[in-house]
Amino acid sequence: MADMTVGIIGAGRIGQLHAEYIMSMSSIELKGICDIEIDHLKGSMMEKHVPVITTDPSILIEDEEMDAIFICSSTDTHCYYIEKCAQAGKHIFCEKPISFSLEETKAALRKVKEAGVHLQIGFNRRFDTHFSKVYEAVSAGKIGRPHIIKITSRDPEPPSEAYIQSSGGMFIDMTIHDFDMIRYLSSNEVESVSVVAANLVDPCFQKYDDVDTAIITLTFEDGSIGVIDNSRRAVYGYDQRIEVFGEKGVVMADNERESNVQIATKESVTLDHPKYFFLDRYKQAFYREIQAFARAIIDQTPVSCTGEDGLEAQRLAIATRLAWKENRTVLLSEIE
Amino acid sequence: MADMTVGIIGAGRIGQLHAEYIMSMSSIELKGICDIEIDHLKGSMMEKHVPVITTDPSILIEDEEMDAIFICSSTDTHCYYIEKCAQAGKHIFCEKPISFSLEETKAALRKVKEAGVHLQIGFNRRFDTHFSKVYEAVSAGKIGRPHIIKITSRDPEPPSEAYIQSSGGMFIDMTIHDFDMIRYLSSNEVESVSVVAANLVDPCFQKYDDVDTAIITLTFEDGSIGVIDNSRRAVYGYDQRIEVFGEKGVVMADNERESNVQIATKESVTLDHPKYFFLDRYKQAFYREIQAFARAIIDQTPVSCTGEDGLEAQRLAIATRLAWKENRTVLLSEIE
Amino acid sequence: MADMTVGIIGAGRIGQLHAEYIMSMSSIELKGICDIEIDHLKGSMMEKHVPVITTDPSILIEDEEMDAIFICSSTDTHCYYIEKCAQAGKHIFCEKPISFSLEETKAALRKVKEAGVHLQIGFNRRFDTHFSKVYEAVSAGKIGRPHIIKITSRDPEPPSEAYIQSSGGMFIDMTIHDFDMIRYLSSNEVESVSVVAANLVDPCFQKYDDVDTAIITLTFEDGSIGVIDNSRRAVYGYDQRIEVFGEKGVVMADNERESNVQIATKESVTLDHPKYFFLDRYKQAFYREIQAFARAIIDQTPVSCTGEDGLEAQRLAIATRLAWKENRTVLLSEIE
Amino acid sequence: MADMTVGIIGAGRIGQLHAEYIMSMSSIELKGICDIEIDHLKGSMMEKHVPVITTDPSILIEDEEMDAIFICSSTDTHCYYIEKCAQAGKHIFCEKPISFSLEETKAALRKVKEAGVHLQIGFNRRFDTHFSKVYEAVSAGKIGRPHIIKITSRDPEPPSEAYIQSSGGMFIDMTIHDFDMIRYLSSNEVESVSVVAANLVDPCFQKYDDVDTAIITLTFEDGSIGVIDNSRRAVYGYDQRIEVFGEKGVVMADNERESNVQIATKESVTLDHPKYFFLDRYKQAFYREIQAFARAIIDQTPVSCTGEDGLEAQRLAIATRLAWKENRTVLLSEIE
């Protein structure tokens, strides 16, 4: 009775999150979940409500009833599954980043194009209530032509050493969200990138040729400039703020706090902390990105965050890493 | 496979809301819905997912599988259903107010007590993130002994004339939430009530011997004092703020805004509006009150908002109406 | 070379404050200061810059060069000096309250009227940046017709026992500022007053038949309603907030904090405290009220806070005390 | 009877401001003012209260009674007067920047050192209530070791074309305050500077080989990083915010608004604008920097913002211009 039937490849944290949200939507049926390991799903709501739970992805991809596949497996498998899904004529929702290699990404996007299927990349923040209002204000011309776009993006705590080792580095793993957001807010392409970066949070990052703290500056084709500041550890919570400053004003989105409660005593006046966990902070955004994807598939309209957006964010991550390594301004045109 | 099976009597706005939330919870099965009119449920998610849809409440109440019934019908039928459910040994979740008559309420509560079933009243605001943090701060002694408790509670727009006519008046219909909240925050009983009230929003209220604007002052048994200000129309949104001031400080909960976005231009600096619709503002609270009810039933622990709480709020509403009518301080002990 | 020459009677805290501000203004010359005790002025800037320092008030009042006299002596001497100044044809700036007796105040105001001199009462809060913006917004019709006017007014700490004993009680000593503010914001006269009051801060207040905590409700002639909440001790600082709610919106003034600094750590997110001391919080207001007085005298325009305003605030304080004593609503018309 | 006697060279906007503040302080006597043009002082408070008004600076510099001279003349004359004052044994307060030439500045500082007089540079923002609280929080270790220091510094409107032409460029004229602030907050020296800059506000800047919009990134010797964003025109007001993010938290200072008033209507929720004019925003800071200077002279303690601080800020401005011109990271060690 649902309008659309989907499957999920990859039942890790993010795959399970998508599963939970899809199960709560009446218009989408979650028919199958696949992972190399499925024991951890025993006794879960998924086991109860999802007809097919399998370790064989082809069972989902080749299922005639499937309209779309959510690719939530590890990054190094994304392109393989994108191509398989495209060949099978399935629409695709793929987590970020698309891959660690531009060649792989471009090849996968070509297959998507040939197959004529939809591909949406999981840049959930575009669907955040606060950030989408900022986007709307900018689009509506409320602040005129943008001059400076600023993103503050700091994780509450660093990932595990194992994660760091295979993350591809902070720029591709974490900043990629900010690269997408800054392009989104700018409605313009980046021309060049520079960066100052440091290893201040944990020596572990240096061990894997990575950084944990950075300020990235960007120039856009329209002459405006952007800046992203990142840290792998903001002990006070997940710090996610954006600001677009322009000829006619400024629009800013502040953090979401745990609550709007204020306590004042002789000793202190306290507010609640910013939300700490990304699934809590972006809960609605994760929900809304799936809804937007479903709407696009059902209504046959373009998806709002395409494979090309994923590619561009990946190019920016690669350019930033190069800018860091060579301590110079890198033109985006150098990254092919 | 759910831990608990429930039915809903009354499929109006609030009944449908509860239905939606219950359907999204894996631990509760919604087996039946009943209303005198059920045509409006055609094509809804309820029709798809709820096995029994009926106009006969006894089908739900007498169903052996039912653990609990949600009473969401019109206020004048609450006590009748409470008694029926109690007789059938069903736990009960009943919307506010319990009734318009103290005698009826008391009789119903006696039946509940005799039957030994749980009864939770739908004072959802106790489960609001912000307000429950205020309660916790007060309970934890953060502000010492409370001296003044303030509630600002203003609806975004007045109800329809038909609603006003059968509402029982602002104090029992709208302020009853604030009466419960002020008792909850105080952890103390009210001793006396005074009020200044006015008809400033719409002449319609006066037509039905009602008011639309009021400031209610209360004294508590521990000597502290309280104040509630109400309006039936705050054009800028649903204005819901609380403040507990005490010997060691103050704790305040501010409104939830549509977003945390700020736009500054030459002309103005604007914030987003407070959330406008009560279902939006208290969305999580509605969800969490059901979870708390289910947890109490499943774990066999006391519910957090009892029939006695409903009775006390009702007494406060009646006392306030009397205080208004006779322009004097009314002792709560006068209201039996 | 100044435009106006003035003297000050009473060199206590408030008299010295006025002296300091007047000395910093080029348009006013402070020619004399008088007090029954003048030893404490030795070595002060006043000793250096004020030509006449005396224990004899008539030296100031009878000085032909004096344009105006600031009466900053104890409340029980205000009316005596008002009459003396009026007789001598001097304009008068008098601290609040005018007196503890309505008869005395009325007699003094008659003398002022007969003499045709200006009299401004020291309700400095009318000149506060934040509060005067609220007044302007209301006057400009931004929120339409006012429905509810709320004042939160809490001192940081109670005065000394000696002060309490001779203060005349909280309503005339402290709330009198709020009575003036609520009349000012309403642009309307009060019709009736009720109050719930308590002794929660310090038993000392009860000893002198006084209260330290109160919620005062008022009705205005235009049908709108008001509420003032007072406490003699807000440990977190001087809590001074106002709110005017009306048919088209609400306007609010929040506290001034020590700074706009926020510190977020793992343990807490803290703001700075509200300013603690009234001279700090209302520093600019004290300055601006003198400027407004001088401008009125020099330009021969009406003063902005008249003797009649002082009388009305005094009547409200007396009505509130009566309402408290008799636990009933008191009509302002009862207070003659 | 004052503790210190001073003169002012330069009676433009900033000179007059200092004059006004000094005249209101009892501990400092303003004995003389000098400018090449003095007609505009006719009828001012200065004419009334300052004994010597002259076009000959040597009259002030050679006056035996003078303890200190405030140099508020045009930048190109600063070093000349610094040397003259030092030779005459006068303490010196000099406006920023010291000069446009590092050689001149260094030569002047040598003379100051030889003469053993105090020299304070007019980086008034160090004395701002909000910013000095940020500094104190950082110094007290509240946020641990700093990782990222961010300054947002945007003027409300660009200066006149004449001013732009002789300003020395945005980095030396406007950013110099931010360079000093970032050094101050860091308590550390800058190692390298990069910049992306643009001409977006007014073509006039380009005409004089200048920019109006920039993001400057800096690395510090301790490995931390900094970022300054500048614009010559923030139409919503003077935007002055700072943020220090570190291992244990973050401390931020937000803008000062015209008032704390909020107005909510159906159409909008508005706050007041940030203060617009720098003399209004930094009023107290200008006052307090003079007090700090006077205290240092009188108590014979070090001044808080030295000639070396002025030199370092100047080096940063020069490095940033070079980084812009050559589109590369400039090591501060390159600037001698």
JSON list of N, CA, C and O in Angstrom, two decimals, chain C residues 111-149:
[
{"chain": "C", "resi": 111, "resn": "LYS", "atom": "N", "xyz": [1.19, 74.29, 46.56]},
{"chain": "C", "resi": 111, "resn": "LYS", "atom": "CA", "xyz": [2.15, 75.40, 46.64]},
{"chain": "C", "resi": 111, "resn": "LYS", "atom": "C", "xyz": [2.97, 75.50, 45.33]},
{"chain": "C", "resi": 111, "resn": "LYS", "atom": "O", "xyz": [3.27, 76.58, 44.86]},
{"chain": "C", "resi": 112, "resn": "VAL", "atom": "N", "xyz": [3.32, 74.35, 44.80]},
{"chain": "C", "resi": 112, "resn": "VAL", "atom": "CA", "xyz": [4.07, 74.33, 43.54]},
{"chain": "C", "resi": 112, "resn": "VAL", "atom": "C", "xyz": [3.25, 74.97, 42.43]},
{"chain": "C", "resi": 112, "resn": "VAL", "atom": "O", "xyz": [3.75, 75.79, 41.65]},
{"chain": "C", "resi": 113, "resn": "LYS", "atom": "N", "xyz": [1.98, 74.60, 42.41]},
{"chain": "C", "resi": 113, "resn": "LYS", "atom": "CA", "xyz": [1.09, 75.13, 41.38]},
{"chain": "C", "resi": 113, "resn": "LYS", "atom": "C", "xyz": [0.95, 76.65, 41.51]},
{"chain": "C", "resi": 113, "resn": "LYS", "atom": "O", "xyz": [1.06, 77.39, 40.53]},
{"chain": "C", "resi": 114, "resn": "GLU", "atom": "N", "xyz": [0.70, 77.09, 42.77]},
{"chain": "C", "resi": 114, "resn": "GLU", "atom": "CA", "xyz": [0.56, 78.52, 43.00]},
{"chain": "C", "resi": 114, "resn": "GLU", "atom": "C", "xyz": [1.81, 79.30, 42.56]},
{"chain": "C", "resi": 114, "resn": "GLU", "atom": "O", "xyz": [1.72, 80.37, 41.99]},
{"chain": "C", "resi": 115, "resn": "ALA", "atom": "N", "xyz": [2.95, 78.69, 42.88]},
{"chain": "C", "resi": 115, "resn": "ALA", "atom": "CA", "xyz": [4.21, 79.39, 42.56]},
{"chain": "C", "resi": 115, "resn": "ALA", "atom": "C", "xyz": [4.53, 79.34, 41.07]},
{"chain": "C", "resi": 115, "resn": "ALA", "atom": "O", "xyz": [5.37, 80.11, 40.59]},
{"chain": "C", "resi": 116, "resn": "GLY", "atom": "N", "xyz": [3.89, 78.41, 40.37]},
{"chain": "C", "resi": 116, "resn": "GLY", "atom": "CA", "xyz": [4.16, 78.31, 38.93]},
{"chain": "C", "resi": 116, "resn": "GLY", "atom": "C", "xyz": [5.55, 77.80, 38.61]},
{"chain": "C", "resi": 116, "resn": "GLY", "atom": "O", "xyz": [6.08, 78.07, 37.53]},
{"chain": "C", "resi": 117, "resn": "VAL", "atom": "N", "xyz": [6.15, 77.04, 39.53]},
{"chain": "C", "resi": 117, "resn": "VAL", "atom": "CA", "xyz": [7.48, 76.48, 39.24]},
{"chain": "C", "resi": 117, "resn": "VAL", "atom": "C", "xyz": [7.33, 75.05, 38.72]},
{"chain": "C", "resi": 117, "resn": "VAL", "atom": "O", "xyz": [6.28, 74.42, 38.86]},
{"chain": "C", "resi": 118, "resn": "HIS", "atom": "N", "xyz": [8.40, 74.59, 38.11]},
{"chain": "C", "resi": 118, "resn": "HIS", "atom": "CA", "xyz": [8.43, 73.20, 37.63]},
{"chain": "C", "resi": 118, "resn": "HIS", "atom": "C", "xyz": [8.79, 72.25, 38.77]},
{"chain": "C", "resi": 118, "resn": "HIS", "atom": "O", "xyz": [9.64, 72.59, 39.60]},
{"chain": "C", "resi": 119, "resn": "LEU", "atom": "N", "xyz": [8.14, 71.10, 38.80]},
{"chain": "C", "resi": 119, "resn": "LEU", "atom": "CA", "xyz": [8.51, 70.06, 39.76]},
{"chain": "C", "resi": 119, "resn": "LEU", "atom": "C", "xyz": [8.65, 68.73, 39.02]},
{"chain": "C", "resi": 119, "resn": "LEU", "atom": "O", "xyz": [7.70, 68.25, 38.41]},
{"chain": "C", "resi": 120, "resn": "GLN", "atom": "N", "xyz": [9.84, 68.16, 39.09]},
{"chain": "C", "resi": 120, "resn": "GLN", "atom": "CA", "xyz": [10.04, 66.83, 38.50]},
{"chain": "C", "resi": 120, "resn": "GLN", "atom": "C", "xyz": [10.36, 65.84, 39.61]},
{"chain": "C", "resi": 120, "resn": "GLN", "atom": "O", "xyz": [11.16, 66.13, 40.50]},
{"chain": "C", "resi": 121, "resn": "ILE", "atom": "N", "xyz": [9.70, 64.65, 39.54]},
{"chain": "C", "resi": 121, "resn": "ILE", "atom": "CA", "xyz": [9.95, 63.62, 40.55]},
{"chain": "C", "resi": 121, "resn": "ILE", "atom": "C", "xyz": [10.97, 62.62, 39.99]},
{"chain": "C", "resi": 121, "resn": "ILE", "atom": "O", "xyz": [10.97, 62.32, 38.80]},
{"chain": "C", "resi": 122, "resn": "GLY", "atom": "N", "xyz": [11.80, 62.09, 40.88]},
{"chain": "C", "resi": 122, "resn": "GLY", "atom": "CA", "xyz": [12.94, 61.27, 40.46]},
{"chain": "C", "resi": 122, "resn": "GLY", "atom": "C", "xyz": [12.60, 59.84, 40.07]},
{"chain": "C", "resi": 122, "resn": "GLY", "atom": "O", "xyz": [13.24, 58.90, 40.55]},
{"chain": "C", "resi": 123, "resn": "PHE", "atom": "N", "xyz": [11.62, 59.68, 39.19]},
{"chain": "C", "resi": 123, "resn": "PHE", "atom": "CA", "xyz": [11.36, 58.32, 38.67]},
{"chain": "C", "resi": 123, "resn": "PHE", "atom": "C", "xyz": [12.28, 58.09, 37.48]},
{"chain": "C", "resi": 123, "resn": "PHE", "atom": "O", "xyz": [11.88, 58.15, 36.32]},
{"chain": "C", "resi": 124, "resn": "ASN", "atom": "N", "xyz": [13.52, 57.80, 37.83]},
{"chain": "C", "resi": 124, "resn": "ASN", "atom": "CA", "xyz": [14.59, 57.72, 36.83]},
{"chain": "C", "resi": 124, "resn": "ASN", "atom": "C", "xyz": [14.33, 56.65, 35.76]},
{"chain": "C", "resi": 124, "resn": "ASN", "atom": "O", "xyz": [14.79, 56.78, 34.63]},
{"chain": "C", "resi": 125, "resn": "ARG", "atom": "N", "xyz": [13.58, 55.61, 36.11]},
{"chain": "C", "resi": 125, "resn": "ARG", "atom": "CA", "xyz": [13.44, 54.49, 35.16]},
{"chain": "C", "resi": 125, "resn": "ARG", "atom": "C", "xyz": [12.73, 54.89, 33.88]},
{"chain": "C", "resi": 125, "resn": "ARG", "atom": "O", "xyz": [12.89, 54.24, 32.85]},
{"chain": "C", "resi": 126, "resn": "ARG", "atom": "N", "xyz": [11.94, 55.96, 33.94]},
{"chain": "C", "resi": 126, "resn": "ARG", "atom": "CA", "xyz": [11.32, 56.46, 32.71]},
{"chain": "C", "resi": 126, "resn": "ARG", "atom": "C", "xyz": [12.37, 56.84, 31.68]},
{"chain": "C", "resi": 126, "resn": "ARG", "atom": "O", "xyz": [12.08, 56.92, 30.50]},
{"chain": "C", "resi": 127, "resn": "PHE", "atom": "N", "xyz": [13.60, 57.11, 32.15]},
{"chain": "C", "resi": 127, "resn": "PHE", "atom": "CA", "xyz": [14.65, 57.59, 31.26]},
{"chain": "C", "resi": 127, "resn": "PHE", "atom": "C", "xyz": [15.63, 56.48, 30.88]},
{"chain": "C", "resi": 127, "resn": "PHE", "atom": "O", "xyz": [16.61, 56.73, 30.21]},
{"chain": "C", "resi": 128, "resn": "ASP", "atom": "N", "xyz": [15.34, 55.28, 31.34]},
{"chain": "C", "resi": 128, "resn": "ASP", "atom": "CA", "xyz": [16.18, 54.13, 30.98]},
{"chain": "C", "resi": 128, "resn": "ASP", "atom": "C", "xyz": [16.06, 53.85, 29.48]},
{"chain": "C", "resi": 128, "resn": "ASP", "atom": "O", "xyz": [14.97, 53.89, 28.90]},
{"chain": "C", "resi": 129, "resn": "THR", "atom": "N", "xyz": [17.20, 53.55, 28.85]},
{"chain": "C", "resi": 129, "resn": "THR", "atom": "CA", "xyz": [17.25, 53.28, 27.41]},
{"chain": "C", "resi": 129, "resn": "THR", "atom": "C", "xyz": [16.23, 52.21, 27.01]},
{"chain": "C", "resi": 129, "resn": "THR", "atom": "O", "xyz": [15.49, 52.38, 26.04]},
{"chain": "C", "resi": 130, "resn": "HIS", "atom": "N", "xyz": [16.24, 51.10, 27.74]},
{"chain": "C", "resi": 130, "resn": "HIS", "atom": "CA", "xyz": [15.40, 49.96, 27.37]},
{"chain": "C", "resi": 130, "resn": "HIS", "atom": "C", "xyz": [13.92, 50.28, 27.61]},
{"chain": "C", "resi": 130, "resn": "HIS", "atom": "O", "xyz": [13.07, 50.05, 26.75]},
{"chain": "C", "resi": 131, "resn": "PHE", "atom": "N", "xyz": [13.64, 50.80, 28.78]},
{"chain": "C", "resi": 131, "resn": "PHE", "atom": "CA", "xyz": [12.25, 51.03, 29.14]},
{"chain": "C", "resi": 131, "resn": "PHE", "atom": "C", "xyz": [11.64, 52.15, 28.28]},
{"chain": "C", "resi": 131, "resn": "PHE", "atom": "O", "xyz": [10.47, 52.09, 27.92]},
{"chain": "C", "resi": 132, "resn": "SER", "atom": "N", "xyz": [12.44, 53.15, 27.96]},
{"chain": "C", "resi": 132, "resn": "SER", "atom": "CA", "xyz": [11.85, 54.22, 27.15]},
{"chain": "C", "resi": 132, "resn": "SER", "atom": "C", "xyz": [11.60, 53.73, 25.73]},
{"chain": "C", "resi": 132, "resn": "SER", "atom": "O", "xyz": [10.67, 54.19, 25.07]},
{"chain": "C", "resi": 133, "resn": "LYS", "atom": "N", "xyz": [12.38, 52.74, 25.28]},
{"chain": "C", "resi": 133, "resn": "LYS", "atom": "CA", "xyz": [12.09, 52.15, 23.96]},
{"chain": "C", "resi": 133, "resn": "LYS", "atom": "C", "xyz": [10.79, 51.35, 24.01]},
{"chain": "C", "resi": 133, "resn": "LYS", "atom": "O", "xyz": [10.06, 51.29, 23.03]},
{"chain": "C", "resi": 134, "resn": "VAL", "atom": "N", "xyz": [10.54, 50.69, 25.11]},
{"chain": "C", "resi": 134, "resn": "VAL", "atom": "CA", "xyz": [9.26, 49.98, 25.28]},
{"chain": "C", "resi": 134, "resn": "VAL", "atom": "C", "xyz": [8.11, 50.98, 25.22]},
{"chain": "C", "resi": 134, "resn": "VAL", "atom": "O", "xyz": [7.13, 50.79, 24.51]},
{"chain": "C", "resi": 135, "resn": "TYR", "atom": "N", "xyz": [8.28, 52.06, 25.96]},
{"chain": "C", "resi": 135, "resn": "TYR", "atom": "CA", "xyz": [7.24, 53.10, 25.97]},
{"chain": "C", "resi": 135, "resn": "TYR", "atom": "C", "xyz": [6.99, 53.63, 24.57]},
{"chain": "C", "resi": 135, "resn": "TYR", "atom": "O", "xyz": [5.84, 53.79, 24.14]},
{"chain": "C", "resi": 136, "resn": "GLU", "atom": "N", "xyz": [8.08, 53.89, 23.85]},
{"chain": "C", "resi": 136, "resn": "GLU", "atom": "CA", "xyz": [7.93, 54.41, 22.49]},
{"chain": "C", "resi": 136, "resn": "GLU", "atom": "C", "xyz": [7.22, 53.41, 21.56]},
{"chain": "C", "resi": 136, "resn": "GLU", "atom": "O", "xyz": [6.39, 53.80, 20.75]},
{"chain": "C", "resi": 137, "resn": "ALA", "atom": "N", "xyz": [7.54, 52.15, 21.71]},
{"chain": "C", "resi": 137, "resn": "ALA", "atom": "CA", "xyz": [6.92, 51.13, 20.87]},
{"chain": "C", "resi": 137, "resn": "ALA", "atom": "C", "xyz": [5.42, 51.07, 21.16]},
{"chain": "C", "resi": 137, "resn": "ALA", "atom": "O", "xyz": [4.59, 50.99, 20.24]},
{"chain": "C", "resi": 138, "resn": "VAL", "atom": "N", "xyz": [5.07, 51.13, 22.43]},
{"chain": "C", "resi": 138, "resn": "VAL", "atom": "CA", "xyz": [3.64, 51.10, 22.80]},
{"chain": "C", "resi": 138, "resn": "VAL", "atom": "C", "xyz": [2.95, 52.36, 22.28]},
{"chain": "C", "resi": 138, "resn": "VAL", "atom": "O", "xyz": [1.89, 52.29, 21.65]},
{"chain": "C", "resi": 139, "resn": "SER", "atom": "N", "xyz": [3.57, 53.51, 22.50]},
{"chain": "C", "resi": 139, "resn": "SER", "atom": "CA", "xyz": [2.99, 54.78, 22.05]},
{"chain": "C", "resi": 139, "resn": "SER", "atom": "C", "xyz": [2.80, 54.82, 20.54]},
{"chain": "C", "resi": 139, "resn": "SER", "atom": "O", "xyz": [1.85, 55.40, 20.03]},
{"chain": "C", "resi": 140, "resn": "ALA", "atom": "N", "xyz": [3.74, 54.21, 19.84]},
{"chain": "C", "resi": 140, "resn": "ALA", "atom": "CA", "xyz": [3.67, 54.20, 18.38]},
{"chain": "C", "resi": 140, "resn": "ALA", "atom": "C", "xyz": [2.66, 53.19, 17.86]},
{"chain": "C", "resi": 140, "resn": "ALA", "atom": "O", "xyz": [2.50, 53.03, 16.65]},
{"chain": "C", "resi": 141, "resn": "GLY", "atom": "N", "xyz": [2.01, 52.49, 18.77]},
{"chain": "C", "resi": 141, "resn": "GLY", "atom": "CA", "xyz": [0.95, 51.56, 18.35]},
{"chain": "C", "resi": 141, "resn": "GLY", "atom": "C", "xyz": [1.47, 50.22, 17.84]},
{"chain": "C", "resi": 141, "resn": "GLY", "atom": "O", "xyz": [0.71, 49.45, 17.26]},
{"chain": "C", "resi": 142, "resn": "LYS", "atom": "N", "xyz": [2.75, 49.96, 18.07]},
{"chain": "C", "resi": 142, "resn": "LYS", "atom": "CA", "xyz": [3.34, 48.73, 17.53]},
{"chain": "C", "resi": 142, "resn": "LYS", "atom": "C", "xyz": [2.64, 47.46, 18.01]},
{"chain": "C", "resi": 142, "resn": "LYS", "atom": "O", "xyz": [2.63, 46.45, 17.31]},
{"chain": "C", "resi": 143, "resn": "ILE", "atom": "N", "xyz": [2.12, 47.49, 19.23]},
{"chain": "C", "resi": 143, "resn": "ILE", "atom": "CA", "xyz": [1.46, 46.29, 19.74]},
{"chain": "C", "resi": 143, "resn": "ILE", "atom": "C", "xyz": [-0.04, 46.53, 19.91]},
{"chain": "C", "resi": 143, "resn": "ILE", "atom": "O", "xyz": [-0.74, 45.74, 20.55]},
{"chain": "C", "resi": 144, "resn": "GLY", "atom": "N", "xyz": [-0.55, 47.59, 19.31]},
{"chain": "C", "resi": 144, "resn": "GLY", "atom": "CA", "xyz": [-1.97, 47.88, 19.40]},
{"chain": "C", "resi": 144, "resn": "GLY", "atom": "C", "xyz": [-2.37, 48.25, 20.82]},
{"chain": "C", "resi": 144, "resn": "GLY", "atom": "O", "xyz": [-1.54, 48.73, 21.61]},
{"chain": "C", "resi": 145, "resn": "ARG", "atom": "N", "xyz": [-3.62, 48.05, 21.13]},
{"chain": "C", "resi": 145, "resn": "ARG", "atom": "CA", "xyz": [-4.13, 48.36, 22.47]},
{"chain": "C", "resi": 145, "resn": "ARG", "atom": "C", "xyz": [-3.54, 47.38, 23.49]},
{"chain": "C", "resi": 145, "resn": "ARG", "atom": "O", "xyz": [-3.60, 46.18, 23.29]},
{"chain": "C", "resi": 146, "resn": "PRO", "atom": "N", "xyz": [-2.94, 47.89, 24.58]},
{"chain": "C", "resi": 146, "resn": "PRO", "atom": "CA", "xyz": [-2.36, 46.99, 25.59]},
{"chain": "C", "resi": 146, "resn": "PRO", "atom": "C", "xyz": [-3.43, 46.17, 26.29]},
{"chain": "C", "resi": 146, "resn": "PRO", "atom": "O", "xyz": [-4.51, 46.68, 26.61]},
{"chain": "C", "resi": 147, "resn": "HIS", "atom": "N", "xyz": [-3.15, 44.91, 26.53]},
{"chain": "C", "resi": 147, "resn": "HIS", "atom": "CA", "xyz": [-4.04, 44.02, 27.29]},
{"chain": "C", "resi": 147, "resn": "HIS", "atom": "C", "xyz": [-3.46, 43.71, 28.67]},
{"chain": "C", "resi": 147, "resn": "HIS", "atom": "O", "xyz": [-4.17, 43.75, 29.66]},
{"chain": "C", "resi": 148, "resn": "ILE", "atom": "N", "xyz": [-2.18, 43.38, 28.70]},
{"chain": "C", "resi": 148, "resn": "ILE", "atom": "CA", "xyz": [-1.52, 42.99, 29.95]},
{"chain": "C", "resi": 148, "resn": "ILE", "atom": "C", "xyz": [-0.18, 43.72, 30.04]},
{"chain": "C", "resi": 148, "resn": "ILE", "atom": "O", "xyz": [0.60, 43.69, 29.09]},
{"chain": "C", "resi": 149, "resn": "ILE", "atom": "N", "xyz": [0.08, 44.36, 31.18]},
{"chain": "C", "resi": 149, "resn": "ILE", "atom": "CA", "xyz": [1.38, 44.99, 31.41]},
{"chain": "C", "resi": 149, "resn": "ILE", "atom": "C", "xyz": [2.03, 44.28, 32.59]},
{"chain": "C", "resi": 149, "resn": "ILE", "atom": "O", "xyz": [1.41, 44.17, 33.65]}
]
